[in-house]
Tab-separated table of C-alpha atoms and ligand atoms in Angstrom:
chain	number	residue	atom	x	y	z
A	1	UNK	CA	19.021	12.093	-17.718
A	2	UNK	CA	21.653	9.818	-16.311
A	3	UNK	CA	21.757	6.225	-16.807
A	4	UNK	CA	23.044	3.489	-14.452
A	5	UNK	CA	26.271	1.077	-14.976
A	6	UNK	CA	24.600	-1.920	-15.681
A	7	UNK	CA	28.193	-3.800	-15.426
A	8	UNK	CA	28.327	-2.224	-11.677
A	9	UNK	CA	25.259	-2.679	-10.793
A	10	UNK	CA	25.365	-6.540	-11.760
A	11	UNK	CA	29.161	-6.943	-10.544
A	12	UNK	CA	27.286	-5.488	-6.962
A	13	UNK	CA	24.122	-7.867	-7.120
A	14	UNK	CA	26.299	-10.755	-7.507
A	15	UNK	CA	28.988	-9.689	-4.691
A	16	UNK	CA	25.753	-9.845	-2.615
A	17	UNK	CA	24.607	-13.085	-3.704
A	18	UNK	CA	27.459	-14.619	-1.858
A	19	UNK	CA	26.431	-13.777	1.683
A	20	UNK	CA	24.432	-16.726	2.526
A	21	UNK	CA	24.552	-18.564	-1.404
A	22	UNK	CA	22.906	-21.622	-2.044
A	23	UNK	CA	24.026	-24.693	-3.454
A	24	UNK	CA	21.083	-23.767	-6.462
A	25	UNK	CA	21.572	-20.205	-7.202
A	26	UNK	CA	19.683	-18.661	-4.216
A	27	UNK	CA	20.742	-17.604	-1.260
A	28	UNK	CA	19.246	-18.110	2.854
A	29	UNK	CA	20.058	-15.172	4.757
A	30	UNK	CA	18.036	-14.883	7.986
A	31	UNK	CA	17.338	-11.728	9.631
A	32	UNK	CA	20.769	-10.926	11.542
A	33	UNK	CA	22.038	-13.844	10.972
A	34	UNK	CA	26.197	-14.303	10.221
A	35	UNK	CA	25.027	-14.048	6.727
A	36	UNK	CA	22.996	-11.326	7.056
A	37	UNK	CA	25.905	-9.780	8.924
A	38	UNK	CA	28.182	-10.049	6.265
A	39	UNK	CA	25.709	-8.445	3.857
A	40	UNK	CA	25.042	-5.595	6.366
A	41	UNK	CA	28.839	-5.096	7.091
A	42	UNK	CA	29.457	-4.994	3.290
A	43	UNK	CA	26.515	-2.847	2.996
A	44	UNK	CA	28.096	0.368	5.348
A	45	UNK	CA	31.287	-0.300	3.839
A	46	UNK	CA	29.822	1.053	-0.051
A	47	UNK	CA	27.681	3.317	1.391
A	48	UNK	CA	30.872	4.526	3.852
A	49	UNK	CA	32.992	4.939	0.472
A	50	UNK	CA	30.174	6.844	-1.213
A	51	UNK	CA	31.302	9.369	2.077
A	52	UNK	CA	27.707	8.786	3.257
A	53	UNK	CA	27.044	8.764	7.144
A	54	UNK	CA	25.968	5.593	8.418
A	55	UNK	CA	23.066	5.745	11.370
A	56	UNK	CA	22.072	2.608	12.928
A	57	UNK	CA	18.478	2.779	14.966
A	58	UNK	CA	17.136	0.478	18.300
A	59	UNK	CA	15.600	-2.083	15.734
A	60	UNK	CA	18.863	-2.660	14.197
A	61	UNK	CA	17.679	-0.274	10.910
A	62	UNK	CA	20.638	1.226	8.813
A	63	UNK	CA	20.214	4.564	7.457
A	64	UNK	CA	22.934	5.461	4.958
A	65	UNK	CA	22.894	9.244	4.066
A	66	UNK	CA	24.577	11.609	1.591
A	67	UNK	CA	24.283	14.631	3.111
A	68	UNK	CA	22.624	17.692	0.792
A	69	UNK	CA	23.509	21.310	1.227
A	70	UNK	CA	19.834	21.984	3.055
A	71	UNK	CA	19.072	21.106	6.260
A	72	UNK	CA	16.057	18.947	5.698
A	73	UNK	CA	14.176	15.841	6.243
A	74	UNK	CA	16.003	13.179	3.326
A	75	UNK	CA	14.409	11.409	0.493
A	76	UNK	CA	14.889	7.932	0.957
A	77	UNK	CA	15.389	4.526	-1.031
A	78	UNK	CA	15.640	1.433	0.436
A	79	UNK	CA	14.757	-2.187	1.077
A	80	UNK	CA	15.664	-5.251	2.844
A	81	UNK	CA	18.568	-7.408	2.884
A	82	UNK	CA	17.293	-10.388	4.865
A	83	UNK	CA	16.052	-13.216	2.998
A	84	UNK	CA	13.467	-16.247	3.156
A	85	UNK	CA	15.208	-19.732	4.350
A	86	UNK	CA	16.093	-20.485	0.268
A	87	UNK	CA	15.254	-17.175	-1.183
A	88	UNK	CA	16.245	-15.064	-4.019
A	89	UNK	CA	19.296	-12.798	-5.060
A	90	UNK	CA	16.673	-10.520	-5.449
A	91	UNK	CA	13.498	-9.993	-3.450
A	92	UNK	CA	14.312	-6.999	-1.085
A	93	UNK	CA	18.233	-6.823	-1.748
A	94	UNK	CA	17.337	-5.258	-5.471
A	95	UNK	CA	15.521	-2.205	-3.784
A	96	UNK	CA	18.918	-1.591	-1.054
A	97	UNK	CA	21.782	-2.137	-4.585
A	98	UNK	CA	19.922	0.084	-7.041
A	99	UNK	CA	20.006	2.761	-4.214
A	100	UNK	CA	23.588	2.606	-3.850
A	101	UNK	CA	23.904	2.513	-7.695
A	102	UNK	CA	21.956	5.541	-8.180
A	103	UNK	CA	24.036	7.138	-5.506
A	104	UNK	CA	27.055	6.147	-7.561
A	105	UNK	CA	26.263	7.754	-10.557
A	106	UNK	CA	24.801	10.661	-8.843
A	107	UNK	CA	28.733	10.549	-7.374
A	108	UNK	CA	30.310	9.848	-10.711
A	109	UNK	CA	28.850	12.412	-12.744
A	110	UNK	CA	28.691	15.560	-9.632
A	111	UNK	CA	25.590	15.799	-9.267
A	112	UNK	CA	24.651	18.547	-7.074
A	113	UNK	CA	23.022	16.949	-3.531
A	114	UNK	CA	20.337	19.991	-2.442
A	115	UNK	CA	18.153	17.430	-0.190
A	116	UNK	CA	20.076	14.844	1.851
A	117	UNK	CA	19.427	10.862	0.101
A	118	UNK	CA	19.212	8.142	2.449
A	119	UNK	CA	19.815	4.659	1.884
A	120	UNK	CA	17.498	2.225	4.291
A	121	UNK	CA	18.198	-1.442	4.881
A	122	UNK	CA	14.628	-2.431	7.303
A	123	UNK	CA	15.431	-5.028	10.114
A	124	UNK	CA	13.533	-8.363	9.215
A	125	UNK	CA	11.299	-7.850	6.665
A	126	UNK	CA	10.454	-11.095	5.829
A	127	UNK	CA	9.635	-12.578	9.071
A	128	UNK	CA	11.265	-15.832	8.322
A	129	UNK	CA	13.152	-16.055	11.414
A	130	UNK	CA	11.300	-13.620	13.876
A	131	UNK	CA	7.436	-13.237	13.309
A	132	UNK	CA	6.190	-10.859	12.341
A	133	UNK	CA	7.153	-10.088	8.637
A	134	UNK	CA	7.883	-6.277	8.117
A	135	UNK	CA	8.827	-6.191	11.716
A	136	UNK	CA	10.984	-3.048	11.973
A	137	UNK	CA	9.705	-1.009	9.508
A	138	UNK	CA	6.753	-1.846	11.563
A	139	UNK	CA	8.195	-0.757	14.728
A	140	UNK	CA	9.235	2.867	13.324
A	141	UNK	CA	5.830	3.869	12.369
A	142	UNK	CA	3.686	2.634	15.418
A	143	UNK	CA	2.232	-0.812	14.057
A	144	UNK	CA	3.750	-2.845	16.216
A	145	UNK	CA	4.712	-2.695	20.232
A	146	UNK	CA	8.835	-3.101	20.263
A	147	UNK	CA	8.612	-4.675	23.469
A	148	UNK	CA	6.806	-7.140	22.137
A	149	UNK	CA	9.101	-7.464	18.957
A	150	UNK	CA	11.920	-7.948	21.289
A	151	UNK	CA	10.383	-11.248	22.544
A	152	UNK	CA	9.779	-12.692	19.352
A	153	UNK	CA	11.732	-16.132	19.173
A	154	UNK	CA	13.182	-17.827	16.345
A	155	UNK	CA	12.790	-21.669	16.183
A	156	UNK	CA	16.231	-22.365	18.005
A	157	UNK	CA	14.517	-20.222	20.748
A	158	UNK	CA	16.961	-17.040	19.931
A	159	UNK	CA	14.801	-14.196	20.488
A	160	UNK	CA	15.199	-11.192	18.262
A	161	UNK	CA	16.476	-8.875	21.218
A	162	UNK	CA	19.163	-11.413	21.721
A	163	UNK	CA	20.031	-11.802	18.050
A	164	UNK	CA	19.661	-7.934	17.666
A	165	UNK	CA	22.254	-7.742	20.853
A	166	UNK	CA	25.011	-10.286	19.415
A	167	UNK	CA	25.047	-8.601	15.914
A	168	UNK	CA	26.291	-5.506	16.832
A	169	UNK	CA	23.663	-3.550	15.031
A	170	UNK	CA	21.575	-2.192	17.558
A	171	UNK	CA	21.595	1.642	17.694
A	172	UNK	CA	19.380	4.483	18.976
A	173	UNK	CA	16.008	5.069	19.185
A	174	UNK	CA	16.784	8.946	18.586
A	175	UNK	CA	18.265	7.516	15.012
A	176	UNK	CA	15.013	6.255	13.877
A	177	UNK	CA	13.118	7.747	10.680
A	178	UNK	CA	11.088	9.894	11.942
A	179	UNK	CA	10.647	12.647	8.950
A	180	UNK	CA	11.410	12.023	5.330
A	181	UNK	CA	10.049	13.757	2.137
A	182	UNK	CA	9.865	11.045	0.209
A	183	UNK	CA	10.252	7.035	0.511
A	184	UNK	CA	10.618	5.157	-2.682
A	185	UNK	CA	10.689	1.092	-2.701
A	186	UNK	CA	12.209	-0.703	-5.719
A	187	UNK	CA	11.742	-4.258	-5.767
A	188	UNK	CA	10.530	-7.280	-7.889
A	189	UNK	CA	7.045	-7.903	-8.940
A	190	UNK	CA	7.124	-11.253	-7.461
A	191	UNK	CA	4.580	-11.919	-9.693
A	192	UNK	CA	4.064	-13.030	-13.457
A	193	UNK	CA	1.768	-9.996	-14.486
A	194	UNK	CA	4.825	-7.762	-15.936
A	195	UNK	CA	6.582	-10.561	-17.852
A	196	UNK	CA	3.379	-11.462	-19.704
A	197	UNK	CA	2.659	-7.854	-20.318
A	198	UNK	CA	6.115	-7.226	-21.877
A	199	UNK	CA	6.339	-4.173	-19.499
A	200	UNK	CA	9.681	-3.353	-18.063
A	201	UNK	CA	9.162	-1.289	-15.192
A	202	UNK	CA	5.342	-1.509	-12.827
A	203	UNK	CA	4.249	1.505	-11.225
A	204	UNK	CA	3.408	0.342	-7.752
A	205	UNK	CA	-0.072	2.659	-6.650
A	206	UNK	CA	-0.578	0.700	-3.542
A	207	UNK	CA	-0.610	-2.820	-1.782
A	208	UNK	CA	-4.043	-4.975	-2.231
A	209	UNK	CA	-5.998	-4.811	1.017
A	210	UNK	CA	-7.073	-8.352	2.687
A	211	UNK	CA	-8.271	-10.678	4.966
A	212	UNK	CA	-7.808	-13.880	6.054
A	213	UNK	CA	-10.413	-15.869	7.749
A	214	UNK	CA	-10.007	-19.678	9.902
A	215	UNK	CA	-13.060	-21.544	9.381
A	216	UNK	CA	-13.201	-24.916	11.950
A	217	UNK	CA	-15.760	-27.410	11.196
A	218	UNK	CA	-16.484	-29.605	14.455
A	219	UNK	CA	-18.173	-33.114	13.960
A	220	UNK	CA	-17.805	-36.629	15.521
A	221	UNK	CA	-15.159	-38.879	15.189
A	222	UNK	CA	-15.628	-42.239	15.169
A	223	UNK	CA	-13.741	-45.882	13.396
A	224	UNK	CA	-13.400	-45.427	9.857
A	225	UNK	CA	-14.566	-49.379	9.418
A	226	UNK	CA	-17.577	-49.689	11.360
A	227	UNK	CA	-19.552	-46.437	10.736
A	228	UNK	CA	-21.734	-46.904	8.232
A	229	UNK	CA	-21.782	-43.652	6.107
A	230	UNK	CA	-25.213	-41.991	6.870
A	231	UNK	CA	-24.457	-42.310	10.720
A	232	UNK	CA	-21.136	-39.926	10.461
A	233	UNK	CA	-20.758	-36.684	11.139
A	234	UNK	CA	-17.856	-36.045	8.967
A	235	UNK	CA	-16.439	-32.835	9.305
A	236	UNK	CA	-14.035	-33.282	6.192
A	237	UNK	CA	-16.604	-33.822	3.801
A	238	UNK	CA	-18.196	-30.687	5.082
A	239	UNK	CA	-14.945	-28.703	4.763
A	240	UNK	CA	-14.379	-30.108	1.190
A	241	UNK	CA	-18.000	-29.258	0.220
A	242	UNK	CA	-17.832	-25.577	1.754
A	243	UNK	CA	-14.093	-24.825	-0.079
A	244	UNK	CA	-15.695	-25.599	-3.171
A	245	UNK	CA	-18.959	-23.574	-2.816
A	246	UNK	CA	-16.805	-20.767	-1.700
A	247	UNK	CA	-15.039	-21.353	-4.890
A	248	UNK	CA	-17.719	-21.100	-6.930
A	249	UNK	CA	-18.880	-18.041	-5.223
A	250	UNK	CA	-15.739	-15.870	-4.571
A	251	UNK	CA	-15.041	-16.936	-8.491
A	252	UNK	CA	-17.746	-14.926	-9.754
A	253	UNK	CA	-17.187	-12.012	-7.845
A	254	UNK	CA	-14.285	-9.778	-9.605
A	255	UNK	CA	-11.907	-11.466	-11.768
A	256	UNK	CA	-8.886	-9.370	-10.109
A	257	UNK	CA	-10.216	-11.004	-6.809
A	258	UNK	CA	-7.448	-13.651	-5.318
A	259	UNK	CA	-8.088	-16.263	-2.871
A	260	UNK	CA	-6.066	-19.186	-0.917
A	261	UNK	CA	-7.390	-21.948	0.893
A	262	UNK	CA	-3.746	-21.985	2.261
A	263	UNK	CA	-3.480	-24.509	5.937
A	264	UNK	CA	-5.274	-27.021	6.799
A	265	UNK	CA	-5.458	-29.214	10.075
A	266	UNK	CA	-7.154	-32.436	10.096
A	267	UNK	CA	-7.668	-33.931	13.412
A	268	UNK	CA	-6.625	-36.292	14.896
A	269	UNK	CA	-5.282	-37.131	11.492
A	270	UNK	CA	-5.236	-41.026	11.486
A	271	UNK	CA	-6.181	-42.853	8.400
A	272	UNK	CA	-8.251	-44.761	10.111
A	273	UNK	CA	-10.544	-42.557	12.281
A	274	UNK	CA	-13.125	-40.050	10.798
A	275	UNK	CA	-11.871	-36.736	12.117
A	276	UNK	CA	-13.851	-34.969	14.806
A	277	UNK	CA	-12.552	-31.551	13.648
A	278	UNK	CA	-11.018	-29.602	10.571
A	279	UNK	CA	-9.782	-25.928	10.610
A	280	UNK	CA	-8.974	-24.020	7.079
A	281	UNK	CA	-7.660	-20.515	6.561
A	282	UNK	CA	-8.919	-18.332	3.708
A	283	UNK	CA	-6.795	-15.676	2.683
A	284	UNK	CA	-8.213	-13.103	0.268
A	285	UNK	CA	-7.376	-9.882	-1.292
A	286	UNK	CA	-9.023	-6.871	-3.749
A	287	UNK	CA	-8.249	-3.006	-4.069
A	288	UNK	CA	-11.908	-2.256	-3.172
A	289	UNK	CA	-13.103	-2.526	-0.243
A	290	UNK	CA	-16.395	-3.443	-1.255
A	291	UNK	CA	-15.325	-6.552	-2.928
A	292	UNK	CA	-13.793	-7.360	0.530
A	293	UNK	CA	-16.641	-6.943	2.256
A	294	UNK	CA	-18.876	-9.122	-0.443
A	295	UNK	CA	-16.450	-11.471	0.084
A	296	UNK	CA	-16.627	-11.370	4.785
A	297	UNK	CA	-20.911	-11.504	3.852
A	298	UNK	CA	-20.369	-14.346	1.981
A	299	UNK	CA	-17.825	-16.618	4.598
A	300	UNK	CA	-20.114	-14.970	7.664
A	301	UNK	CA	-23.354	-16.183	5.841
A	302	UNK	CA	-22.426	-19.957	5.682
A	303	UNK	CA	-24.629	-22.066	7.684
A	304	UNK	CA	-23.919	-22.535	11.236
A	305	UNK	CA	-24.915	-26.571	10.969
A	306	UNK	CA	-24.434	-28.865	7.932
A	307	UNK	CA	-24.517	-33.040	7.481
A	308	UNK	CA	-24.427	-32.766	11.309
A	309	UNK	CA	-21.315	-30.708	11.872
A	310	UNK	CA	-20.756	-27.005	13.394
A	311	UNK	CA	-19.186	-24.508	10.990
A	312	UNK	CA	-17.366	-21.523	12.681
A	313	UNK	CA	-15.608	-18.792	10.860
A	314	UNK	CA	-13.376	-16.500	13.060
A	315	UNK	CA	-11.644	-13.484	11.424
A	316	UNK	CA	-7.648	-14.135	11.828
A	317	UNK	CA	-6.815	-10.590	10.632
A	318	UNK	CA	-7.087	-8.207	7.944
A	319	UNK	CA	-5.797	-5.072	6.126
A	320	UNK	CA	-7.270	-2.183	4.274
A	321	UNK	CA	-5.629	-1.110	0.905
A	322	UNK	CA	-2.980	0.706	1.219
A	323	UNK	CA	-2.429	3.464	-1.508
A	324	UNK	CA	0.823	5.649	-2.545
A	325	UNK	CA	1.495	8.661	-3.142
A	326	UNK	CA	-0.299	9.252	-6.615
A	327	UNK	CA	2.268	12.333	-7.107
A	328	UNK	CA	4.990	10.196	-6.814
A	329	UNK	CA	3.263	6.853	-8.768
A	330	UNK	CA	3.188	10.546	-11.374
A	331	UNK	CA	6.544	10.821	-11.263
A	332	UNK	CA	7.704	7.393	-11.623
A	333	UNK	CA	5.344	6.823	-14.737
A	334	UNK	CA	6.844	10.510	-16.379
A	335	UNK	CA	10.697	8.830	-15.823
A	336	UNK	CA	9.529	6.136	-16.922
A	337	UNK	CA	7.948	7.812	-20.490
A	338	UNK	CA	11.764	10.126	-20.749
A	339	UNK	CA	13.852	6.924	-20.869
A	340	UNK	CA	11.309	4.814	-23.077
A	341	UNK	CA	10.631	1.741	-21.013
A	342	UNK	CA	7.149	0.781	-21.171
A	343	UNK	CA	5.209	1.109	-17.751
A	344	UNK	CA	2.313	-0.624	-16.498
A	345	UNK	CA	0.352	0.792	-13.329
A	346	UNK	CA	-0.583	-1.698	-10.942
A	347	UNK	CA	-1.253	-2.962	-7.104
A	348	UNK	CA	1.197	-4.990	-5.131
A	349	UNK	CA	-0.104	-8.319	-3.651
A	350	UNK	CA	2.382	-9.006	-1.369
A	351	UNK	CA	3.128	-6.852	1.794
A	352	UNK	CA	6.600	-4.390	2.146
A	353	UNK	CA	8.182	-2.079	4.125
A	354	UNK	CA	6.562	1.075	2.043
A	355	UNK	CA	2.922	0.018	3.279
A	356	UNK	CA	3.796	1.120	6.608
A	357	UNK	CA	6.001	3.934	5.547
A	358	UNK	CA	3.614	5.636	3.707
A	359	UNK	CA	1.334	5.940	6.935
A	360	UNK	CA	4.074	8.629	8.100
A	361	UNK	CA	5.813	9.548	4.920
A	362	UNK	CA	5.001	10.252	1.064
A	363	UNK	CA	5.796	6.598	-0.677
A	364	UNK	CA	5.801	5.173	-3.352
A	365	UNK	CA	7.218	1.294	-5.222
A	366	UNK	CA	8.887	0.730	-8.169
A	367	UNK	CA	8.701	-3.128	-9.681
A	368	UNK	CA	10.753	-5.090	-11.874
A	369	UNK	CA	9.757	-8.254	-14.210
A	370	UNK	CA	10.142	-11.312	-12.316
A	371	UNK	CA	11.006	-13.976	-14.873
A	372	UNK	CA	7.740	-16.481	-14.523
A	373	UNK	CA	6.946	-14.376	-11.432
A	374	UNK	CA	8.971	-16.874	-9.137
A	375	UNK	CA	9.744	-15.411	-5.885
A	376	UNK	CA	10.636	-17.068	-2.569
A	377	UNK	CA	12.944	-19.666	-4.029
A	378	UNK	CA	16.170	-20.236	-5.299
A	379	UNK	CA	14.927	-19.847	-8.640
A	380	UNK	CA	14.037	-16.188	-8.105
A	381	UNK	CA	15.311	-13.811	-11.041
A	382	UNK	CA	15.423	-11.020	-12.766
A	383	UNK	CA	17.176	-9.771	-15.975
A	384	UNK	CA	20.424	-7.446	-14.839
A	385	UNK	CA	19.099	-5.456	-18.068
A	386	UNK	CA	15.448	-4.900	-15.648
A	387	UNK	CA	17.440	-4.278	-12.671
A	388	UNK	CA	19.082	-1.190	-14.091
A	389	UNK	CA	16.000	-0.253	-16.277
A	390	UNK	CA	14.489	0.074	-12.369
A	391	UNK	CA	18.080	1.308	-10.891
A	392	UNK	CA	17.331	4.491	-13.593
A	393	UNK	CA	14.050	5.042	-12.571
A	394	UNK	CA	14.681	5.226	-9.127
A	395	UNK	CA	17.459	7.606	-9.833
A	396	UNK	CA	15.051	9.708	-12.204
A	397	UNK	CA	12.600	9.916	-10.026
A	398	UNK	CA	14.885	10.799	-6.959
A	399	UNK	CA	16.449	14.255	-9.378
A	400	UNK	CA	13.236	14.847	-10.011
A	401	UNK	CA	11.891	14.995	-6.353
A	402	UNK	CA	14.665	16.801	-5.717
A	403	UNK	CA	15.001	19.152	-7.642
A	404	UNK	CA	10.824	20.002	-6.846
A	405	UNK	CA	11.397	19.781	-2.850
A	406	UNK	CA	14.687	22.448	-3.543
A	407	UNK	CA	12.376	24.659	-5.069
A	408	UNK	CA	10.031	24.225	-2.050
A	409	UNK	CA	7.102	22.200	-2.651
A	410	UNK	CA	6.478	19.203	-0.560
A	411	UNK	CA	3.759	16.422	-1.028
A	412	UNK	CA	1.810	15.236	1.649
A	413	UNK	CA	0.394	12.219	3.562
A	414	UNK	CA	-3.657	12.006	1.908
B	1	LIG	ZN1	10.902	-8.269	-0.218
């Protein structure tokens, strides 16, 4: 077994940190923006000195690859480097550093390359600047029209074909990802579910299917002075009553159930005017997709009138559970067992680039502790003793894949 440089791999996490730092510890880097620039720039130039050939695609994806003495598809790592306006050091960054790490030590100690590694850095993951999140990963494996991806405008108006233009990172279709044997995802929990079970390393078997519902109750509005009470049709009261009867309800469904009563729009908003309409959003998601569907009959069989006011759910959007490969999740939990970190199997409730990727290629996540599960803000972190627990699982797990694919066998999509 090899282990990581924990002094490296730290040294390299905080050399990141700087493109696009915060004054409190975090750092904004926007989707091919200067900062993320800088990062991407620094990016080639390790994976460059690691002799690995850099390959740049139409969505602006980098593909760093060691080359292997077979002539076949690559295993590949990877993340994202873009960030959330006040992000982490972390989210995303973690998955691209411990790739180059484990290429590193693969490097330092000559260790024989049969199957080429690749190093991925996906275009715009978090959808911070350019909607949609997970755009280019997206892209690659048919979820999303490019054409339409192109148009998508950030809030000075910049749209992402323009940004992708001026950055000097947009490549060739023909470079795209097409074939892989194996994708593999590190990244942070972004959750407090590891931390509080004293586990260092989560075995990722899939992302949590979901759905997220808009629910607009219409009633009357009228002066908030002069209507005496039983002549309103108050549409917030009906709201408030409905989020907590759905409470109640989606509470005693499954205990690993989440849900989020996350926007709401009052209008016209005035404190002094009853509002004539109020729209919600319910976001929800389970593994099963039986608890999903107890939990559509339940928002589709609210009442269509109440205290005088219209209720209308509309279905925003929705996504079925995705699983991994459970050879791989295998894997992951054996390296896990050789180098005695505890592992915990679990489901991802946040979206990544490996949901999509595993509709075309074998895939599987690796998570580290999140300390308090913070994610999305400066305070974001994660022990550099976790990072290179995860930076020697990756690397464990890659040998391992390897040295199975040399010898012929090959997993496939299920
Ligand atoms: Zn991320």
């Amino acid at each position: 077994m090899y282990k990581c440089n924990s002094r490296r791999l730290q040294e390299l996490i905080e050399q990141f940190s700087r493109f696009g730092a915060t004054d409190n510890g975090g750092v904004t880097r926007l989707s091919l923006s200067n900062e993320d620039i800088l990062a991407r720039n620094y990016f080639c130039e390790c994976c460059e000195a690691l002799g690995m050939n850099i390959q740049i695609d139409d969505m602006g994806n980098i593909y760093a690859t060691l080359p292997g003495k077979k002539n076949v598809p690559p295993i590949v790592m990877g993340s994202h480097l873009d960030s959330v306006e006040k992000g982490g050091r972390f989210d995303g960054v973690l998955g691209v550093l411990t790739a180059i790490e484990a290429i590193r030590t693969i490097k330092e100690n000559g260790i024989d390359i049969e199957i080429p590694l690749t190093i991925v850095n996906f275009t715009n993951e978090e959808g911070a600047r350019f909607d949609p999140a997970m755009m280019s990963s997206g892209v690659i494996t048919s979820k999303f029209a490019k054409e339409k991806m192109l148009q998508s405008t950030d809030k000075n108006g910049i749209s992402f074909q323009e940004a992708l233009q001026a950055s000097g990172y947009q490549g060739k279709k023909e470079h795209r990802l097409t074939e892989a044997l194996a994708y593999l995802e590190l990244h942070i929990e972004q959750g407090p579910i590891l931390e509080a079970q004293q586990c260092e390393i989560g075995v990722v078997e899939g992302v949590l299917g979901m759905v997220c519902y808009e629910l607009t109750i219409t009633g009357q509005s009228n002066h908030a002075g002069t209507t005496p009470m039983s002549m309103r049709k108050d549409p917030m009261i009906v709201a408030s009553t409905i989020i907590t009867e759905l409470h109640e309800q989606l509470g005693n469904i499954d205990e690993q159930l989440v849900y989020t009563f996350g926007r709401m729009h009052v209008t016209p908003n005035i404190h002094t005017v009853i509002p004539n309409k109020v729209t919600f959003t319910i976001d929800s998601r389970h593994q099963k997709p039986e608890v999903m569907q107890q939990v559509e009959d339940i928002l589709l069989a609210l009442p269509e009138m109440a205290a005088g006011c219209s209720i209308q759910p509309v279905k925003l959007w929705g996504r079925e559970t995705v699983y991994f490969d459970t050879t791989i999740c295998h894997e992951v939990e054996q390296a896990c067992q050789r180098f005695g970190y505890t592992a915990h199997r679990m489901f991802s409730g946040a979206g990544h680039d490996a949901q999509y990727m595993a509709s075309i290629v074998p895939s599987a996540m690796i998570f580290v502790p999140s300390i308090q599960g913070k994610s999305h803000c400066e305070e974001e972190a994660t022990t550099f003793e976790d990072c290179v627990k995860g930076a020697d699982i990756l690397l464990e797990t890659v040998l391992t894949l390897q040295t199975k694919f040399s010898m012929g066998e090959t997993y496939t999509l299920h």
